[in-house]
């Protein structure tokens, strides 16, 4: 097999591995609060929302050590062991205890930081300047199929269920554990790519000043400990570069909108009593439409790699406009107290007669906009920091997870229109900063090309 074919196969295997893992984990996240409420044990006092807060909080802190772990044991083994941690979290629901529930949440938070740092590193080392956009699109589209499979299960298998028996719970979570383990073992099929013959000038220039100063003072031995320390130091150095600071504003926006479409919006739909008795099951249908939007966007702007000719900014702008249209329609269609409504739902009406079709259209737009934004943002991070991809993606997920944790926190207190306003403001500022960051990359590329003539 040619080197290009080998790297493409690695990307496809990576995508399928994550698809299996997150079909299981996303389904687990969607149903765990319902399962906990139906659990027949007075000795269990866990909360799904508390678990999510723990996961994101630990995820944020663990991003500081994630590059060191990936540098020591490599991305493939890192993803495998982290996949086992995800499977352990899912298996815990077969017979849950409060202590094991929260302990598994801590472990998954650590594993998530290492997993996504390793994923970004492996994607980057299997890509070139030409193929990086296509590869991120392939991975993103395969990953988003997890939205379809998991939410189809929720919508069809549990339609009309009020109570979940112990047998139902155990059957579901045994199956989800097996699916997650399949994804973890798929990572062993990933082959080591051929070394690149020509290093990227752009990536080297990002830390040229800092690296030269460090090299003049310290000579680092090439042991495992020094590799971990070097990865940690590079993550700190990258976090204060001009390019990363600019991108961090837009990364922060992705954390806010991630929380909204993956948790808050589904809750809002389920709380709308005007949608009828099946409002709860519409949460799964909304997830399906989000997944369709994610897959379509990843295919259009990632796999087809249409952004090469005109740059990434037009696709990012399209994604932001798509989100803003969705936010406006949600503002008109969904009651403002929907995120805070009790279990019986809200009887308030927004500015128009609530429409299920419009709500599902907004789900599709949220997924489409998210895929436009994330494929380009991940692509530019991998392109700008090719030689230091693991530390760069650690910084990426550190910022994103902090903002996601913050959004989960204020979602318990803020009405819907205030949450939408926060996303609009941060999204607008983040898009401007993204435009500036890409302009800097293009300018540096042109300068390098001119100097080489």
Short mmCIF file of C-alpha atoms in Angstrom, two decimals:
data_model
loop_
_atom_site.label_atom_id
_atom_site.label_comp_id
_atom_site.label_asym_id
_atom_site.label_seq_id
_atom_site.Cartn_x
_atom_site.Cartn_y
_atom_site.Cartn_z
CA UNK A 1 0.00 0.00 0.00
CA UNK A 2 1.27 3.49 -0.85
CA UNK A 3 2.05 5.94 1.97
CA UNK A 4 -0.94 8.08 0.93
CA UNK A 5 -3.23 5.05 1.01
CA UNK A 6 -1.90 4.01 4.41
CA UNK A 7 -2.54 7.43 5.97
CA UNK A 8 -6.04 7.60 4.47
CA UNK A 9 -6.82 4.15 5.87
CA UNK A 10 -5.57 5.33 9.28
CA UNK A 11 -7.98 8.28 9.18
CA UNK A 12 -10.91 6.01 8.26
CA UNK A 13 -10.07 3.55 11.07
CA UNK A 14 -9.72 6.44 13.50
CA UNK A 15 -13.14 7.74 12.47
CA UNK A 16 -14.82 4.35 12.86
CA UNK A 17 -13.17 3.84 16.26
CA UNK A 18 -14.55 7.14 17.51
CA UNK A 19 -17.93 6.44 15.89
CA UNK A 20 -18.31 3.20 17.88
CA UNK A 21 -17.03 4.74 21.10
CA UNK A 22 -19.27 7.79 20.97
CA UNK A 23 -22.32 5.91 19.74
CA UNK A 24 -22.06 4.21 23.12
CA UNK A 25 -20.94 7.18 25.21
CA UNK A 26 -23.31 9.76 23.70
CA UNK A 27 -26.26 7.41 24.13
CA UNK A 28 -25.17 6.85 27.71
CA UNK A 29 -25.03 10.59 28.31
CA UNK A 30 -28.47 11.14 26.80
CA UNK A 31 -30.25 8.54 28.91
CA UNK A 32 -28.26 8.47 32.14
CA UNK A 33 -30.38 11.06 33.97
CA UNK A 34 -33.57 9.17 33.03
CA UNK A 35 -31.97 5.89 34.09
CA UNK A 36 -30.90 7.37 37.43
CA UNK A 37 -34.44 8.61 38.15
CA UNK A 38 -35.81 5.12 37.43
CA UNK A 39 -33.12 3.27 39.40
CA UNK A 40 -34.72 1.14 42.12
CA UNK A 41 -32.22 1.75 44.91
CA UNK A 42 -32.49 4.11 47.85
CA UNK A 43 -28.73 3.78 48.36
CA UNK A 44 -27.90 5.53 45.08
CA UNK A 45 -27.93 9.34 45.17
CA UNK A 46 -25.96 10.29 42.04
CA UNK A 47 -26.90 13.02 39.56
CA UNK A 48 -26.18 13.02 35.84
CA UNK A 49 -25.68 16.79 35.84
CA UNK A 50 -23.17 16.59 38.67
CA UNK A 51 -21.35 13.84 36.80
CA UNK A 52 -21.15 16.00 33.68
CA UNK A 53 -19.77 18.91 35.68
CA UNK A 54 -17.09 16.66 37.18
CA UNK A 55 -16.15 15.28 33.75
CA UNK A 56 -15.72 18.72 32.18
CA UNK A 57 -13.94 20.16 35.21
CA UNK A 58 -11.41 17.32 35.33
CA UNK A 59 -11.18 17.42 31.53
CA UNK A 60 -10.11 21.07 31.71
CA UNK A 61 -7.37 20.49 34.28
CA UNK A 62 -6.12 17.28 32.66
CA UNK A 63 -5.37 18.99 29.36
CA UNK A 64 -2.19 20.29 30.98
CA UNK A 65 -0.80 16.75 31.39
CA UNK A 66 -2.34 15.19 28.28
CA UNK A 67 0.53 16.13 25.90
CA UNK A 68 3.02 14.52 28.26
CA UNK A 69 1.09 11.24 28.31
CA UNK A 70 0.77 11.19 24.52
CA UNK A 71 4.48 12.00 24.13
CA UNK A 72 5.48 9.09 26.38
CA UNK A 73 3.21 6.23 25.23
CA UNK A 74 2.15 7.49 21.79
CA UNK A 75 -1.28 8.39 20.38
CA UNK A 76 -2.45 4.85 19.55
CA UNK A 77 -1.93 3.37 23.02
CA UNK A 78 -3.22 6.59 24.59
CA UNK A 79 -6.52 6.27 22.73
CA UNK A 80 -6.83 2.56 23.52
CA UNK A 81 -6.44 2.98 27.29
CA UNK A 82 -8.72 6.02 27.28
CA UNK A 83 -11.29 3.98 25.36
CA UNK A 84 -11.16 1.39 28.14
CA UNK A 85 -11.90 4.18 30.64
CA UNK A 86 -14.94 5.26 28.62
CA UNK A 87 -16.13 1.64 28.50
CA UNK A 88 -15.68 1.36 32.26
CA UNK A 89 -17.85 4.44 32.80
CA UNK A 90 -20.62 2.91 30.66
CA UNK A 91 -20.30 -0.51 32.32
CA UNK A 92 -20.69 1.12 35.72
CA UNK A 93 -24.42 1.65 34.97
CA UNK A 94 -24.98 -2.12 34.85
CA UNK A 95 -24.88 -2.04 38.65
CA UNK A 96 -24.26 1.57 39.74
CA UNK A 97 -23.12 2.83 43.12
CA UNK A 98 -22.74 6.47 44.08
CA UNK A 99 -19.02 6.19 44.79
CA UNK A 100 -18.26 4.30 41.57
CA UNK A 101 -20.40 6.72 39.55
CA UNK A 102 -18.43 9.79 40.62
CA UNK A 103 -15.08 7.98 40.61
CA UNK A 104 -15.71 6.91 37.00
CA UNK A 105 -16.60 10.52 36.16
CA UNK A 106 -13.18 11.65 37.36
CA UNK A 107 -11.42 8.92 35.38
CA UNK A 108 -13.36 9.77 32.20
CA UNK A 109 -12.49 13.45 32.61
CA UNK A 110 -8.78 12.56 32.63
CA UNK A 111 -9.23 10.09 29.78
CA UNK A 112 -11.14 12.60 27.65
CA UNK A 113 -8.26 15.08 27.72
CA UNK A 114 -5.74 12.44 26.69
CA UNK A 115 -8.06 10.90 24.09
CA UNK A 116 -8.75 14.12 22.19
CA UNK A 117 -5.15 15.30 22.39
CA UNK A 118 -4.02 11.96 20.94
CA UNK A 119 -6.73 12.13 18.27
CA UNK A 120 -5.55 15.56 17.12
CA UNK A 121 -1.94 14.41 17.12
CA UNK A 122 -2.67 11.26 15.11
CA UNK A 123 -4.79 13.14 12.59
CA UNK A 124 -2.03 15.68 12.07
CA UNK A 125 0.82 13.21 11.59
CA UNK A 126 -1.29 11.36 9.02
CA UNK A 127 -1.99 14.56 7.04
CA UNK A 128 -0.18 16.98 4.77
CA UNK A 129 -0.91 20.60 3.95
CA UNK A 130 -3.04 19.37 1.05
CA UNK A 131 -4.94 16.55 2.79
CA UNK A 132 -5.47 17.97 6.27
CA UNK A 133 -8.83 19.56 5.42
CA UNK A 134 -10.08 16.40 3.72
CA UNK A 135 -8.92 14.19 6.59
CA UNK A 136 -10.62 16.29 9.24
CA UNK A 137 -13.80 16.18 7.17
CA UNK A 138 -13.67 12.37 6.90
CA UNK A 139 -13.07 11.98 10.62
CA UNK A 140 -15.75 14.52 11.53
CA UNK A 141 -18.40 12.91 9.33
CA UNK A 142 -17.73 9.42 10.67
CA UNK A 143 -17.79 10.70 14.25
CA UNK A 144 -21.15 12.41 13.74
CA UNK A 145 -22.80 9.14 12.70
CA UNK A 146 -22.77 8.41 16.43
CA UNK A 147 -25.52 11.04 16.73
CA UNK A 148 -27.73 9.08 14.35
CA UNK A 149 -27.37 5.60 15.82
CA UNK A 150 -27.60 6.59 19.47
CA UNK A 151 -30.56 8.92 19.06
CA UNK A 152 -32.41 6.49 16.78
CA UNK A 153 -32.24 4.03 19.64
CA UNK A 154 -33.64 6.61 22.05
CA UNK A 155 -36.48 7.60 19.74
CA UNK A 156 -37.65 4.15 18.64
CA UNK A 157 -36.77 1.76 21.46
CA UNK A 158 -37.85 3.96 24.37
CA UNK A 159 -40.78 5.73 22.76
CA UNK A 160 -43.49 6.14 25.39
CA UNK A 161 -41.48 4.56 28.21
CA UNK A 162 -42.13 6.17 31.58
CA UNK A 163 -40.09 3.82 33.76
CA UNK A 164 -36.95 1.86 32.92
CA UNK A 165 -36.66 -1.49 34.69
CA UNK A 166 -33.41 -2.95 36.00
CA UNK A 167 -33.46 -5.54 33.22
CA UNK A 168 -33.90 -2.82 30.57
CA UNK A 169 -31.02 -0.85 32.06
CA UNK A 170 -28.65 -3.81 32.26
CA UNK A 171 -29.43 -4.99 28.72
CA UNK A 172 -28.82 -1.54 27.26
CA UNK A 173 -25.59 -0.84 29.08
CA UNK A 174 -24.10 -4.27 28.42
CA UNK A 175 -24.68 -3.65 24.71
CA UNK A 176 -23.24 -0.12 24.91
CA UNK A 177 -20.16 -1.40 26.74
CA UNK A 178 -19.48 -3.95 24.01
CA UNK A 179 -19.90 -1.29 21.30
CA UNK A 180 -17.46 1.01 23.11
CA UNK A 181 -14.89 -1.78 23.48
CA UNK A 182 -15.08 -2.52 19.74
CA UNK A 183 -14.17 1.11 19.06
CA UNK A 184 -11.24 0.93 21.49
CA UNK A 185 -9.74 -2.18 19.90
CA UNK A 186 -10.07 -0.70 16.41
CA UNK A 187 -7.26 1.69 17.31
CA UNK A 188 -4.79 -1.23 17.16
CA UNK A 189 -5.39 -1.41 13.40
CA UNK A 190 -3.87 2.04 12.90
CA UNK A 191 -0.43 1.78 11.28
CA UNK A 192 2.54 4.04 11.84
CA UNK A 193 2.74 6.56 8.96
CA UNK A 194 5.83 7.12 6.87
CA UNK A 195 7.98 10.01 8.23
CA UNK A 196 7.59 13.29 6.41
CA UNK A 197 10.66 14.24 4.44
CA UNK A 198 10.17 18.00 4.59
CA UNK A 199 9.20 19.72 7.85
CA UNK A 200 6.68 22.54 7.82
CA UNK A 201 8.28 26.00 7.82
CA UNK A 202 5.11 27.57 9.14
CA UNK A 203 4.97 25.37 12.23
CA UNK A 204 8.64 25.94 13.00
CA UNK A 205 8.23 29.70 12.84
CA UNK A 206 5.47 29.80 15.42
CA UNK A 207 7.84 29.00 18.29
CA UNK A 208 11.11 30.08 16.71
CA UNK A 209 11.83 32.85 19.20
CA UNK A 210 10.90 30.80 22.26
CA UNK A 211 12.71 27.69 21.07
CA UNK A 212 15.94 29.59 20.35
CA UNK A 213 15.94 31.08 23.83
CA UNK A 214 15.30 27.70 25.43
CA UNK A 215 17.98 26.00 23.37
CA UNK A 216 20.59 28.52 24.47
CA UNK A 217 19.96 27.80 28.13
CA UNK A 218 18.97 24.16 28.55
CA UNK A 219 20.04 20.92 26.90
CA UNK A 220 17.23 18.40 27.46
CA UNK A 221 18.10 14.70 27.67
CA UNK A 222 16.03 12.37 25.51
CA UNK A 223 14.38 10.21 28.18
CA UNK A 224 10.71 9.53 28.81
CA UNK A 225 10.59 12.06 31.62
CA UNK A 226 12.19 14.72 29.46
CA UNK A 227 9.69 14.01 26.65
CA UNK A 228 6.80 14.53 29.05
CA UNK A 229 8.35 17.71 30.45
CA UNK A 230 9.06 19.01 26.96
CA UNK A 231 5.45 18.39 25.86
CA UNK A 232 4.13 20.19 28.94
CA UNK A 233 6.46 23.14 28.34
CA UNK A 234 5.45 23.37 24.69
CA UNK A 235 1.77 23.42 25.66
CA UNK A 236 2.43 26.39 27.94
CA UNK A 237 4.46 28.14 25.24
CA UNK A 238 1.82 27.58 22.57
CA UNK A 239 -0.96 28.88 24.82
CA UNK A 240 0.55 32.40 24.82
CA UNK A 241 1.45 32.66 21.14
CA UNK A 242 -0.39 35.33 19.19
CA UNK A 243 -2.03 32.78 16.90
CA UNK A 244 -3.34 30.60 19.71
CA UNK A 245 -4.62 33.57 21.70
CA UNK A 246 -6.59 34.74 18.68
CA UNK A 247 -7.99 31.29 18.02
CA UNK A 248 -8.87 30.82 21.71
CA UNK A 249 -11.75 33.29 21.43
CA UNK A 250 -13.33 31.22 18.69
CA UNK A 251 -12.50 27.98 20.51
CA UNK A 252 -14.35 29.41 23.51
CA UNK A 253 -17.43 29.86 21.31
CA UNK A 254 -17.32 26.19 20.28
CA UNK A 255 -17.42 25.23 23.97
CA UNK A 256 -20.55 27.34 24.50
CA UNK A 257 -22.40 26.06 21.46
CA UNK A 258 -21.33 22.47 22.18
CA UNK A 259 -23.09 22.66 25.54
CA UNK A 260 -26.15 24.25 23.94
CA UNK A 261 -26.78 21.77 21.14
CA UNK A 262 -25.68 18.66 23.05
CA UNK A 263 -27.58 19.34 26.27
CA UNK A 264 -29.58 22.54 26.64
CA UNK A 265 -31.55 22.57 23.39
CA UNK A 266 -32.81 19.02 23.76
CA UNK A 267 -33.96 19.85 27.28
CA UNK A 268 -35.81 22.88 25.92
CA UNK A 269 -37.64 20.80 23.31
CA UNK A 270 -38.59 18.18 25.89
CA UNK A 271 -39.96 20.90 28.19
CA UNK A 272 -42.35 22.37 25.59
CA UNK A 273 -45.80 21.05 26.56
CA UNK A 274 -47.20 22.64 23.37
CA UNK A 275 -45.40 19.91 21.41
CA UNK A 276 -47.77 17.30 22.84
CA UNK A 277 -47.32 14.06 24.75
CA UNK A 278 -44.35 13.00 22.63
CA UNK A 279 -42.25 16.04 23.55
CA UNK A 280 -39.79 13.88 25.50
CA UNK A 281 -39.20 11.53 22.56
CA UNK A 282 -38.53 14.56 20.35
CA UNK A 283 -35.20 14.92 22.19
CA UNK A 284 -33.95 11.86 20.29
CA UNK A 285 -35.41 13.10 17.00
CA UNK A 286 -33.70 16.47 17.53
CA UNK A 287 -30.40 14.65 18.01
CA UNK A 288 -30.92 12.82 14.72
CA UNK A 289 -31.39 16.11 12.87
CA UNK A 290 -28.31 17.55 14.55
CA UNK A 291 -26.38 14.50 13.36
CA UNK A 292 -27.67 14.92 9.79
CA UNK A 293 -26.47 18.52 9.80
CA UNK A 294 -23.08 17.51 11.20
CA UNK A 295 -22.58 14.80 8.58
CA UNK A 296 -23.70 17.00 5.70
CA UNK A 297 -21.45 19.87 6.77
CA UNK A 298 -18.46 17.61 7.32
CA UNK A 299 -18.91 16.08 3.89
CA UNK A 300 -19.40 19.37 2.05
CA UNK A 301 -16.59 21.36 3.63
CA UNK A 302 -14.21 18.65 4.86
CA UNK A 303 -14.23 15.55 2.70
CA UNK A 304 -14.70 17.55 -0.51
CA UNK A 305 -12.14 20.07 0.78
CA UNK A 306 -13.81 23.01 -0.94
CA UNK A 307 -12.14 25.49 1.37
CA UNK A 308 -8.66 25.17 -0.17
CA UNK A 309 -9.27 27.63 -2.98
CA UNK A 310 -10.91 30.40 -1.00
CA UNK A 311 -9.51 29.74 2.47
CA UNK A 312 -11.28 28.70 5.65
CA UNK A 313 -12.89 32.03 6.53
CA UNK A 314 -15.89 31.78 4.12
CA UNK A 315 -16.85 28.38 5.55
CA UNK A 316 -16.51 29.69 9.11
CA UNK A 317 -18.65 32.70 8.23
CA UNK A 318 -21.29 30.41 6.72
CA UNK A 319 -21.28 28.33 9.91
CA UNK A 320 -21.71 31.40 12.10
CA UNK A 321 -24.56 32.78 9.97
CA UNK A 322 -26.25 29.37 10.11
CA UNK A 323 -25.98 29.40 13.89
CA UNK A 324 -27.28 32.95 14.18
CA UNK A 325 -30.32 32.07 12.04
CA UNK A 326 -30.95 29.05 14.28
CA UNK A 327 -30.59 31.17 17.43
CA UNK A 328 -33.12 33.71 16.13
CA UNK A 329 -35.65 31.00 15.21
CA UNK A 330 -35.16 29.31 18.60
CA UNK A 331 -35.71 32.68 20.29
CA UNK A 332 -39.04 33.00 18.45
CA UNK A 333 -40.15 29.37 18.85
CA UNK A 334 -39.04 28.19 22.31
CA UNK A 335 -40.23 29.60 25.63
CA UNK A 336 -37.58 31.55 27.54
CA UNK A 337 -37.96 29.46 30.71
CA UNK A 338 -37.63 26.11 28.88
CA UNK A 339 -34.06 25.40 30.12
CA UNK A 340 -35.23 25.88 33.73
CA UNK A 341 -38.66 24.23 33.47
CA UNK A 342 -39.61 21.49 35.96
CA UNK A 343 -40.18 17.88 34.93
CA UNK A 344 -43.78 18.58 33.86
CA UNK A 345 -42.54 21.20 31.36
CA UNK A 346 -43.39 24.82 30.61
CA UNK A 347 -46.73 26.25 29.52
CA UNK A 348 -45.33 29.60 28.44
CA UNK A 349 -45.27 30.52 24.77
CA UNK A 350 -42.53 32.41 22.93
CA UNK A 351 -43.23 34.97 20.20
CA UNK A 352 -44.86 32.59 17.71
CA UNK A 353 -47.01 29.48 17.95
CA UNK A 354 -44.55 26.69 18.84
CA UNK A 355 -43.74 24.46 15.86
CA UNK A 356 -42.15 21.01 16.02
CA UNK A 357 -41.02 21.33 12.41
CA UNK A 358 -39.28 24.64 13.12
CA UNK A 359 -37.63 23.18 16.23
CA UNK A 360 -36.23 20.27 14.20
CA UNK A 361 -35.07 22.66 11.46
CA UNK A 362 -33.11 24.54 14.13
CA UNK A 363 -31.57 21.23 15.25
CA UNK A 364 -30.38 20.65 11.70
CA UNK A 365 -28.98 24.20 11.45
CA UNK A 366 -27.14 23.82 14.76
CA UNK A 367 -25.46 20.64 13.51
CA UNK A 368 -24.65 22.10 10.09
CA UNK A 369 -23.13 25.26 11.57
CA UNK A 370 -21.15 23.30 14.14
CA UNK A 371 -19.59 21.09 11.46
CA UNK A 372 -18.67 24.11 9.31
CA UNK A 373 -16.95 25.75 12.25
CA UNK A 374 -15.21 22.75 13.78
CA UNK A 375 -13.82 21.24 10.58
CA UNK A 376 -12.14 24.55 9.75
CA UNK A 377 -11.00 25.30 13.29
CA UNK A 378 -9.47 21.86 13.83
CA UNK A 379 -7.91 22.06 10.38
CA UNK A 380 -6.19 25.40 11.00
CA UNK A 381 -4.89 24.29 14.41
CA UNK A 382 -3.42 21.13 12.85
CA UNK A 383 -1.97 23.16 9.96
CA UNK A 384 -0.42 25.90 12.11
CA UNK A 385 1.11 23.56 14.69
CA UNK A 386 2.05 20.46 12.69
CA UNK A 387 5.31 19.89 14.57
CA UNK A 388 3.66 20.40 18.00
CA UNK A 389 0.18 19.07 17.35
CA UNK A 390 -0.30 17.25 20.68
CA UNK A 391 0.41 20.35 22.85
CA UNK A 392 -1.63 22.51 20.46
CA UNK A 393 -4.70 20.30 20.68
CA UNK A 394 -4.28 20.09 24.44
CA UNK A 395 -4.60 23.88 24.58
CA UNK A 396 -7.57 23.69 22.18
CA UNK A 397 -9.50 21.26 24.36
CA UNK A 398 -8.46 23.04 27.55
CA UNK A 399 -10.15 26.25 26.39
CA UNK A 400 -13.16 24.44 24.94
CA UNK A 401 -13.79 22.30 28.04
CA UNK A 402 -13.49 25.26 30.41
CA UNK A 403 -16.13 27.16 28.45
CA UNK A 404 -18.34 24.06 28.20
CA UNK A 405 -18.16 23.60 31.97
CA UNK A 406 -19.00 27.29 32.45
CA UNK A 407 -21.95 26.98 30.06
CA UNK A 408 -23.30 23.90 31.87
CA UNK A 409 -23.08 25.88 35.09
CA UNK A 410 -24.96 28.99 33.95
CA UNK A 411 -27.54 26.94 32.04
CA UNK A 412 -29.03 26.06 35.42
CA UNK A 413 -29.73 29.74 36.14
CA UNK A 414 -30.07 31.80 32.93
CA UNK A 415 -33.19 32.04 30.80
CA UNK A 416 -32.94 30.94 27.17
CA UNK A 417 -32.65 34.41 25.63
CA UNK A 418 -29.66 35.30 27.82
CA UNK A 419 -27.89 32.09 26.82
CA UNK A 420 -28.49 32.87 23.14
CA UNK A 421 -27.19 36.42 23.60
CA UNK A 422 -23.95 35.18 25.18
CA UNK A 423 -23.33 32.84 22.25
CA UNK A 424 -24.04 35.59 19.70
CA UNK A 425 -21.56 38.00 21.31
CA UNK A 426 -18.77 35.44 21.79
CA UNK A 427 -19.38 33.97 18.33
CA UNK A 428 -19.10 37.37 16.65
CA UNK A 429 -15.86 38.27 18.44
CA UNK A 430 -14.46 34.78 17.87
CA UNK A 431 -15.12 34.92 14.13
CA UNK A 432 -13.28 38.22 13.82
CA UNK A 433 -10.31 36.76 15.70
CA UNK A 434 -10.36 33.69 13.43
CA UNK A 435 -10.21 35.91 10.34
CA UNK A 436 -7.16 37.71 11.75
CA UNK A 437 -5.44 34.42 12.65
CA UNK A 438 -5.95 32.98 9.17
CA UNK A 439 -4.78 36.21 7.56
CA UNK A 440 -1.56 35.91 9.59
CA UNK A 441 -1.09 32.32 8.37
CA UNK A 442 -1.66 33.29 4.74
CA UNK A 443 0.72 36.24 5.03
CA UNK A 444 3.44 34.07 6.56
CA UNK A 445 2.95 31.44 3.84
CA UNK A 446 3.30 34.03 1.08
CA UNK A 447 6.38 35.49 2.73
CA UNK A 448 7.96 32.03 2.96
CA UNK A 449 7.15 31.29 -0.67
CA UNK A 450 8.67 34.60 -1.80
CA UNK A 451 11.85 34.00 0.19
CA UNK A 452 12.27 30.57 -1.39
CA UNK A 453 12.22 31.95 -4.94
#
